Amino acid sequence: MDMGFTMNGCKRALTAVGGSNVEAAMNWVFEHSTDPDFNDPLPEGGAGAQESPSSDSGVDEGVVMSLVENLGCFTVDQVRAAVKHCAGAADRAADWLFSHMDDLDGAIAALESSAAASASSEPKTKTPLDDGEGKYSLVGLVSHIGKNTGS
């Protein structure tokens, strides 16, 4: 907004890039500032269809679609797996995708198998710890003040 764009335009930009980062939003603003609906208020409920909060996999589809469009060389399923692995952080998901390009399908299969294994494992029951009555007394205090270790 410091550059003269309206609040609605800025909200549209952040929605379009999935809230990933300011630089991507500014690039979107520069590309779409001449759109006829750029300064119009967003539809009720936030961003409408552009920002579907999550699919059945618990991933923000707005972030997924933004990454698919911006990166261009990954499928929707690959991006969705990376975003899910990175807890919705678009920049971390893009980094993960590029760092696993050698065997991307194998890395995604490993993610899915580890997620399935962690979902199927039963939570361990915690036994309460007994640390005594809690009656303690101070026996001594060691203090060091100053630069000299002998003080």
PDB file of N, CA, C and O in Angstrom, residues 37-93:
ATOM      1  N   ASP A  37     -11.263  -5.543 -12.358  1.00  0.00           N
ATOM      2  CA  ASP A  37     -11.735  -5.795 -10.995  1.00  0.00           C
ATOM      3  C   ASP A  37     -10.620  -5.693  -9.955  1.00  0.00           C
ATOM      4  O   ASP A  37     -10.795  -6.120  -8.820  1.00  0.00           O
ATOM      5  N   PHE A  38      -9.497  -5.101 -10.314  1.00  0.00           N
ATOM      6  CA  PHE A  38      -8.334  -5.048  -9.417  1.00  0.00           C
ATOM      7  C   PHE A  38      -8.667  -4.353  -8.097  1.00  0.00           C
ATOM      8  O   PHE A  38      -8.266  -4.804  -7.038  1.00  0.00           O
ATOM      9  N   ASN A  39      -9.415  -3.246  -8.153  1.00  0.00           N
ATOM     10  CA  ASN A  39      -9.717  -2.481  -6.939  1.00  0.00           C
ATOM     11  C   ASN A  39     -11.066  -2.818  -6.328  1.00  0.00           C
ATOM     12  O   ASN A  39     -11.456  -2.211  -5.333  1.00  0.00           O
ATOM     13  N   ASP A  40     -11.781  -3.769  -6.905  1.00  0.00           N
ATOM     14  CA  ASP A  40     -13.071  -4.159  -6.352  1.00  0.00           C
ATOM     15  C   ASP A  40     -12.870  -4.928  -5.057  1.00  0.00           C
ATOM     16  O   ASP A  40     -11.868  -5.636  -4.886  1.00  0.00           O
ATOM     17  N   PRO A  41     -13.835  -4.801  -4.133  1.00  0.00           N
ATOM     18  CA  PRO A  41     -13.731  -5.579  -2.882  1.00  0.00           C
ATOM     19  C   PRO A  41     -13.769  -7.073  -3.177  1.00  0.00           C
ATOM     20  O   PRO A  41     -14.401  -7.513  -4.146  1.00  0.00           O
ATOM     21  N   LEU A  42     -13.115  -7.832  -2.334  1.00  0.00           N
ATOM     22  CA  LEU A  42     -13.129  -9.293  -2.478  1.00  0.00           C
ATOM     23  C   LEU A  42     -14.524  -9.816  -2.171  1.00  0.00           C
ATOM     24  O   LEU A  42     -15.256  -9.217  -1.379  1.00  0.00           O
ATOM     25  N   PRO A  43     -14.912 -10.927  -2.777  1.00  0.00           N
ATOM     26  CA  PRO A  43     -16.225 -11.514  -2.479  1.00  0.00           C
ATOM     27  C   PRO A  43     -16.321 -11.884  -1.002  1.00  0.00           C
ATOM     28  O   PRO A  43     -15.310 -12.091  -0.322  1.00  0.00           O
ATOM     29  N   GLU A  44     -17.545 -11.953  -0.512  1.00  0.00           N
ATOM     30  CA  GLU A  44     -17.764 -12.340   0.888  1.00  0.00           C
ATOM     31  C   GLU A  44     -17.106 -13.679   1.174  1.00  0.00           C
ATOM     32  O   GLU A  44     -17.052 -14.543   0.321  1.00  0.00           O
ATOM     33  N   GLY A  45     -16.607 -13.846   2.383  1.00  0.00           N
ATOM     34  CA  GLY A  45     -15.936 -15.082   2.755  1.00  0.00           C
ATOM     35  C   GLY A  45     -14.475 -15.068   2.375  1.00  0.00           C
ATOM     36  O   GLY A  45     -13.851 -16.100   2.222  1.00  0.00           O
ATOM     37  N   GLY A  46     -13.902 -13.895   2.182  1.00  0.00           N
ATOM     38  CA  GLY A  46     -12.469 -13.806   1.886  1.00  0.00           C
ATOM     39  C   GLY A  46     -12.227 -13.794   0.415  1.00  0.00           C
ATOM     40  O   GLY A  46     -12.633 -12.902  -0.296  1.00  0.00           O
ATOM     41  N   ALA A  47     -11.576 -14.814  -0.083  1.00  0.00           N
ATOM     42  CA  ALA A  47     -11.125 -14.804  -1.465  1.00  0.00           C
ATOM     43  C   ALA A  47     -12.008 -15.600  -2.394  1.00  0.00           C
ATOM     44  O   ALA A  47     -11.702 -15.757  -3.547  1.00  0.00           O
ATOM     45  N   GLY A  48     -13.079 -16.168  -1.906  1.00  0.00           N
ATOM     46  CA  GLY A  48     -13.963 -16.924  -2.779  1.00  0.00           C
ATOM     47  C   GLY A  48     -13.320 -18.201  -3.245  1.00  0.00           C
ATOM     48  O   GLY A  48     -12.768 -18.962  -2.476  1.00  0.00           O
ATOM     49  N   ALA A  49     -13.376 -18.428  -4.560  1.00  0.00           N
ATOM     50  CA  ALA A  49     -12.882 -19.686  -5.095  1.00  0.00           C
ATOM     51  C   ALA A  49     -11.377 -19.739  -5.166  1.00  0.00           C
ATOM     52  O   ALA A  49     -10.795 -20.807  -5.215  1.00  0.00           O
ATOM     53  N   GLN A  50     -10.700 -18.581  -5.132  1.00  0.00           N
ATOM     54  CA  GLN A  50      -9.253 -18.615  -5.267  1.00  0.00           C
ATOM     55  C   GLN A  50      -8.585 -19.186  -4.036  1.00  0.00           C
ATOM     56  O   GLN A  50      -7.495 -19.709  -4.095  1.00  0.00           O
ATOM     57  N   GLU A  51      -9.221 -19.043  -2.886  1.00  0.00           N
ATOM     58  CA  GLU A  51      -8.570 -19.483  -1.664  1.00  0.00           C
ATOM     59  C   GLU A  51      -9.441 -20.500  -0.969  1.00  0.00           C
ATOM     60  O   GLU A  51     -10.087 -20.217   0.024  1.00  0.00           O
ATOM     61  N   SER A  52      -9.499 -21.695  -1.508  1.00  0.00           N
ATOM     62  CA  SER A  52     -10.213 -22.737  -0.822  1.00  0.00           C
ATOM     63  C   SER A  52      -9.318 -23.183   0.315  1.00  0.00           C
ATOM     64  O   SER A  52      -8.207 -23.646   0.096  1.00  0.00           O
ATOM     65  N   PRO A  53      -9.774 -23.019   1.552  1.00  0.00           N
ATOM     66  CA  PRO A  53      -8.889 -23.199   2.689  1.00  0.00           C
ATOM     67  C   PRO A  53      -8.151 -24.517   2.700  1.00  0.00           C
ATOM     68  O   PRO A  53      -6.972 -24.558   2.942  1.00  0.00           O
ATOM     69  N   SER A  54      -8.823 -25.589   2.418  1.00  0.00           N
ATOM     70  CA  SER A  54      -8.091 -26.850   2.399  1.00  0.00           C
ATOM     71  C   SER A  54      -8.911 -27.896   1.671  1.00  0.00           C
ATOM     72  O   SER A  54     -10.123 -27.845   1.622  1.00  0.00           O
ATOM     73  N   SER A  55      -8.217 -28.842   1.128  1.00  0.00           N
ATOM     74  CA  SER A  55      -8.897 -29.964   0.496  1.00  0.00           C
ATOM     75  C   SER A  55      -8.934 -31.099   1.495  1.00  0.00           C
ATOM     76  O   SER A  55      -8.658 -30.923   2.664  1.00  0.00           O
ATOM     77  N   ASP A  56      -9.238 -32.288   1.021  1.00  0.00           N
ATOM     78  CA  ASP A  56      -9.288 -33.430   1.925  1.00  0.00           C
ATOM     79  C   ASP A  56      -7.907 -33.767   2.478  1.00  0.00           C
ATOM     80  O   ASP A  56      -7.796 -34.441   3.481  1.00  0.00           O
ATOM     81  N   SER A  57      -6.845 -33.284   1.857  1.00  0.00           N
ATOM     82  CA  SER A  57      -5.503 -33.576   2.341  1.00  0.00           C
ATOM     83  C   SER A  57      -5.018 -32.552   3.353  1.00  0.00           C
ATOM     84  O   SER A  57      -3.909 -32.669   3.854  1.00  0.00           O
ATOM     85  N   GLY A  58      -5.830 -31.526   3.655  1.00  0.00           N
ATOM     86  CA  GLY A  58      -5.444 -30.532   4.643  1.00  0.00           C
ATOM     87  C   GLY A  58      -4.464 -29.506   4.114  1.00  0.00           C
ATOM     88  O   GLY A  58      -3.736 -28.901   4.874  1.00  0.00           O
ATOM     89  N   VAL A  59      -4.423 -29.288   2.803  1.00  0.00           N
ATOM     90  CA  VAL A  59      -3.491 -28.373   2.173  1.00  0.00           C
ATOM     91  C   VAL A  59      -4.274 -27.237   1.525  1.00  0.00           C
ATOM     92  O   VAL A  59      -5.311 -27.474   0.918  1.00  0.00           O
ATOM     93  N   ASP A  60      -3.784 -26.020   1.656  1.00  0.00           N
ATOM     94  CA  ASP A  60      -4.425 -24.857   1.040  1.00  0.00           C
ATOM     95  C   ASP A  60      -4.256 -24.954  -0.472  1.00  0.00           C
ATOM     96  O   ASP A  60      -3.143 -24.857  -0.990  1.00  0.00           O
ATOM     97  N   GLU A  61      -5.364 -25.125  -1.170  1.00  0.00           N
ATOM     98  CA  GLU A  61      -5.308 -25.308  -2.621  1.00  0.00           C
ATOM     99  C   GLU A  61      -4.878 -24.030  -3.339  1.00  0.00           C
ATOM    100  O   GLU A  61      -4.359 -24.082  -4.444  1.00  0.00           O
ATOM    101  N   GLY A  62      -5.085 -22.872  -2.712  1.00  0.00           N
ATOM    102  CA  GLY A  62      -4.612 -21.629  -3.308  1.00  0.00           C
ATOM    103  C   GLY A  62      -3.101 -21.604  -3.410  1.00  0.00           C
ATOM    104  O   GLY A  62      -2.531 -21.184  -4.427  1.00  0.00           O
ATOM    105  N   VAL A  63      -2.438 -22.079  -2.362  1.00  0.00           N
ATOM    106  CA  VAL A  63      -0.978 -22.152  -2.369  1.00  0.00           C
ATOM    107  C   VAL A  63      -0.512 -23.170  -3.401  1.00  0.00           C
ATOM    108  O   VAL A  63       0.436 -22.927  -4.152  1.00  0.00           O
ATOM    109  N   VAL A  64      -1.196 -24.313  -3.466  1.00  0.00           N
ATOM    110  CA  VAL A  64      -0.823 -25.364  -4.417  1.00  0.00           C
ATOM    111  C   VAL A  64      -0.933 -24.854  -5.850  1.00  0.00           C
ATOM    112  O   VAL A  64       0.006 -24.984  -6.644  1.00  0.00           O
ATOM    113  N   MET A  65      -2.055 -24.233  -6.172  1.00  0.00           N
ATOM    114  CA  MET A  65      -2.256 -23.759  -7.542  1.00  0.00           C
ATOM    115  C   MET A  65      -1.290 -22.627  -7.890  1.00  0.00           C
ATOM    116  O   MET A  65      -0.799 -22.550  -9.020  1.00  0.00           O
ATOM    117  N   SER A  66      -1.001 -21.773  -6.917  1.00  0.00           N
ATOM    118  CA  SER A  66      -0.041 -20.697  -7.164  1.00  0.00           C
ATOM    119  C   SER A  66       1.338 -21.261  -7.481  1.00  0.00           C
ATOM    120  O   SER A  66       2.011 -20.803  -8.410  1.00  0.00           O
ATOM    121  N   LEU A  67       1.764 -22.267  -6.737  1.00  0.00           N
ATOM    122  CA  LEU A  67       3.069 -22.878  -6.991  1.00  0.00           C
ATOM    123  C   LEU A  67       3.096 -23.615  -8.320  1.00  0.00           C
ATOM    124  O   LEU A  67       4.092 -23.556  -9.048  1.00  0.00           O
ATOM    125  N   VAL A  68       2.010 -24.302  -8.656  1.00  0.00           N
ATOM    126  CA  VAL A  68       1.959 -25.015  -9.934  1.00  0.00           C
ATOM    127  C   VAL A  68       2.091 -24.016 -11.082  1.00  0.00           C
ATOM    128  O   VAL A  68       2.855 -24.238 -12.031  1.00  0.00           O
ATOM    129  N   GLU A  69       1.377 -22.895 -10.986  1.00  0.00           N
ATOM    130  CA  GLU A  69       1.431 -21.888 -12.048  1.00  0.00           C
ATOM    131  C   GLU A  69       2.797 -21.212 -12.112  1.00  0.00           C
ATOM    132  O   GLU A  69       3.339 -20.986 -13.190  1.00  0.00           O
ATOM    133  N   ASN A  70       3.355 -20.863 -10.956  1.00  0.00           N
ATOM    134  CA  ASN A  70       4.608 -20.106 -10.929  1.00  0.00           C
ATOM    135  C   ASN A  70       5.831 -20.960 -11.243  1.00  0.00           C
ATOM    136  O   ASN A  70       6.757 -20.489 -11.890  1.00  0.00           O
ATOM    137  N   LEU A  71       5.834 -22.194 -10.762  1.00  0.00           N
ATOM    138  CA  LEU A  71       7.008 -23.042 -10.997  1.00  0.00           C
ATOM    139  C   LEU A  71       6.943 -23.694 -12.371  1.00  0.00           C
ATOM    140  O   LEU A  71       7.962 -23.830 -13.043  1.00  0.00           O
ATOM    141  N   GLY A  72       5.784 -24.139 -12.760  1.00  0.00           N
ATOM    142  CA  GLY A  72       5.572 -24.625 -14.106  1.00  0.00           C
ATOM    143  C   GLY A  72       6.073 -26.010 -14.437  1.00  0.00           C
ATOM    144  O   GLY A  72       5.644 -26.587 -15.415  1.00  0.00           O
ATOM    145  N   CYS A  73       6.965 -26.574 -13.665  1.00  0.00           N
ATOM    146  CA  CYS A  73       7.544 -27.862 -14.049  1.00  0.00           C
ATOM    147  C   CYS A  73       7.142 -29.004 -13.113  1.00  0.00           C
ATOM    148  O   CYS A  73       7.726 -30.077 -13.168  1.00  0.00           O
ATOM    149  N   PHE A  74       6.142 -28.767 -12.258  1.00  0.00           N
ATOM    150  CA  PHE A  74       5.703 -29.798 -11.320  1.00  0.00           C
ATOM    151  C   PHE A  74       4.202 -30.016 -11.478  1.00  0.00           C
ATOM    152  O   PHE A  74       3.458 -29.109 -11.829  1.00  0.00           O
ATOM    153  N   THR A  75       3.759 -31.227 -11.184  1.00  0.00           N
ATOM    154  CA  THR A  75       2.332 -31.534 -11.258  1.00  0.00           C
ATOM    155  C   THR A  75       1.645 -31.071  -9.983  1.00  0.00           C
ATOM    156  O   THR A  75       2.295 -30.782  -8.970  1.00  0.00           O
ATOM    157  N   VAL A  76       0.328 -31.033 -10.030  1.00  0.00           N
ATOM    158  CA  VAL A  76      -0.457 -30.615  -8.874  1.00  0.00           C
ATOM    159  C   VAL A  76      -0.225 -31.571  -7.701  1.00  0.00           C
ATOM    160  O   VAL A  76      -0.077 -31.142  -6.551  1.00  0.00           O
ATOM    161  N   ASP A  77      -0.172 -32.879  -7.992  1.00  0.00           N
ATOM    162  CA  ASP A  77       0.037 -33.857  -6.920  1.00  0.00           C
ATOM    163  C   ASP A  77       1.413 -33.713  -6.273  1.00  0.00           C
ATOM    164  O   ASP A  77       1.550 -33.857  -5.058  1.00  0.00           O
ATOM    165  N   GLN A  78       2.424 -33.439  -7.081  1.00  0.00           N
ATOM    166  CA  GLN A  78       3.768 -33.246  -6.528  1.00  0.00           C
ATOM    167  C   GLN A  78       3.811 -32.017  -5.631  1.00  0.00           C
ATOM    168  O   GLN A  78       4.361 -32.054  -4.529  1.00  0.00           O
ATOM    169  N   VAL A  79       3.219 -30.926  -6.089  1.00  0.00           N
ATOM    170  CA  VAL A  79       3.217 -29.693  -5.294  1.00  0.00           C
ATOM    171  C   VAL A  79       2.400 -29.881  -4.026  1.00  0.00           C
ATOM    172  O   VAL A  79       2.800 -29.447  -2.947  1.00  0.00           O
ATOM    173  N   ARG A  80       1.268 -30.556  -4.136  1.00  0.00           N
ATOM    174  CA  ARG A  80       0.427 -30.790  -2.962  1.00  0.00           C
ATOM    175  C   ARG A  80       1.177 -31.601  -1.897  1.00  0.00           C
ATOM    176  O   ARG A  80       1.106 -31.289  -0.707  1.00  0.00           O
ATOM    177  N   ALA A  81       1.909 -32.612  -2.314  1.00  0.00           N
ATOM    178  CA  ALA A  81       2.689 -33.414  -1.364  1.00  0.00           C
ATOM    179  C   ALA A  81       3.776 -32.573  -0.702  1.00  0.00           C
ATOM    180  O   ALA A  81       4.005 -32.686   0.506  1.00  0.00           O
ATOM    181  N   ALA A  82       4.427 -31.708  -1.477  1.00  0.00           N
ATOM    182  CA  ALA A  82       5.487 -30.869  -0.911  1.00  0.00           C
ATOM    183  C   ALA A  82       4.926 -29.845   0.063  1.00  0.00           C
ATOM    184  O   ALA A  82       5.489 -29.613   1.131  1.00  0.00           O
ATOM    185  N   VAL A  83       3.795 -29.236  -0.275  1.00  0.00           N
ATOM    186  CA  VAL A  83       3.174 -28.245   0.616  1.00  0.00           C
ATOM    187  C   VAL A  83       2.711 -28.916   1.904  1.00  0.00           C
ATOM    188  O   VAL A  83       2.871 -28.368   2.996  1.00  0.00           O
ATOM    189  N   LYS A  84       2.170 -30.108   1.781  1.00  0.00           N
ATOM    190  CA  LYS A  84       1.739 -30.838   2.974  1.00  0.00           C
ATOM    191  C   LYS A  84       2.932 -31.175   3.857  1.00  0.00           C
ATOM    192  O   LYS A  84       2.874 -31.028   5.078  1.00  0.00           O
ATOM    193  N   HIS A  85       4.033 -31.598   3.240  1.00  0.00           N
ATOM    194  CA  HIS A  85       5.244 -31.934   3.998  1.00  0.00           C
ATOM    195  C   HIS A  85       5.816 -30.713   4.704  1.00  0.00           C
ATOM    196  O   HIS A  85       6.326 -30.821   5.811  1.00  0.00           O
ATOM    197  N   CYS A  86       5.704 -29.545   4.087  1.00  0.00           N
ATOM    198  CA  CYS A  86       6.284 -28.313   4.633  1.00  0.00           C
ATOM    199  C   CYS A  86       5.276 -27.503   5.437  1.00  0.00           C
ATOM    200  O   CYS A  86       5.494 -26.302   5.665  1.00  0.00           O
ATOM    201  N   ALA A  87       4.188 -28.103   5.843  1.00  0.00           N
ATOM    202  CA  ALA A  87       3.176 -27.478   6.694  1.00  0.00           C
ATOM    203  C   ALA A  87       2.619 -26.198   6.085  1.00  0.00           C
ATOM    204  O   ALA A  87       2.385 -25.218   6.773  1.00  0.00           O
ATOM    205  N   GLY A  88       2.432 -26.182   4.771  1.00  0.00           N
ATOM    206  CA  GLY A  88       1.800 -25.063   4.109  1.00  0.00           C
ATOM    207  C   GLY A  88       2.708 -23.920   3.708  1.00  0.00           C
ATOM    208  O   GLY A  88       2.249 -22.953   3.111  1.00  0.00           O
ATOM    209  N   ALA A  89       3.998 -23.995   3.997  1.00  0.00           N
ATOM    210  CA  ALA A  89       4.924 -22.914   3.645  1.00  0.00           C
ATOM    211  C   ALA A  89       5.320 -23.053   2.180  1.00  0.00           C
ATOM    212  O   ALA A  89       6.010 -23.997   1.795  1.00  0.00           O
ATOM    213  N   ALA A  90       4.884 -22.086   1.361  1.00  0.00           N
ATOM    214  CA  ALA A  90       5.106 -22.177  -0.081  1.00  0.00           C
ATOM    215  C   ALA A  90       6.586 -22.107  -0.440  1.00  0.00           C
ATOM    216  O   ALA A  90       7.056 -22.852  -1.308  1.00  0.00           O
ATOM    217  N   ASP A  91       7.337 -21.236   0.212  1.00  0.00           N
ATOM    218  CA  ASP A  91       8.763 -21.108  -0.122  1.00  0.00           C
ATOM    219  C   ASP A  91       9.532 -22.369   0.243  1.00  0.00           C
ATOM    220  O   ASP A  91      10.387 -22.825  -0.502  1.00  0.00           O
ATOM    221  N   ARG A  92       9.196 -22.960   1.393  1.00  0.00           N
ATOM    222  CA  ARG A  92       9.863 -24.198   1.786  1.00  0.00           C
ATOM    223  C   ARG A  92       9.474 -25.353   0.866  1.00  0.00           C
ATOM    224  O   ARG A  92      10.287 -26.220   0.552  1.00  0.00           O
ATOM    225  N   ALA A  93       8.206 -25.357   0.428  1.00  0.00           N
ATOM    226  CA  ALA A  93       7.753 -26.410  -0.480  1.00  0.00           C
ATOM    227  C   ALA A  93       8.478 -26.320  -1.819  1.00  0.00           C
ATOM    228  O   ALA A  93       8.895 -27.342  -2.372  1.00  0.00           O
TER     229      ALA A  93
END
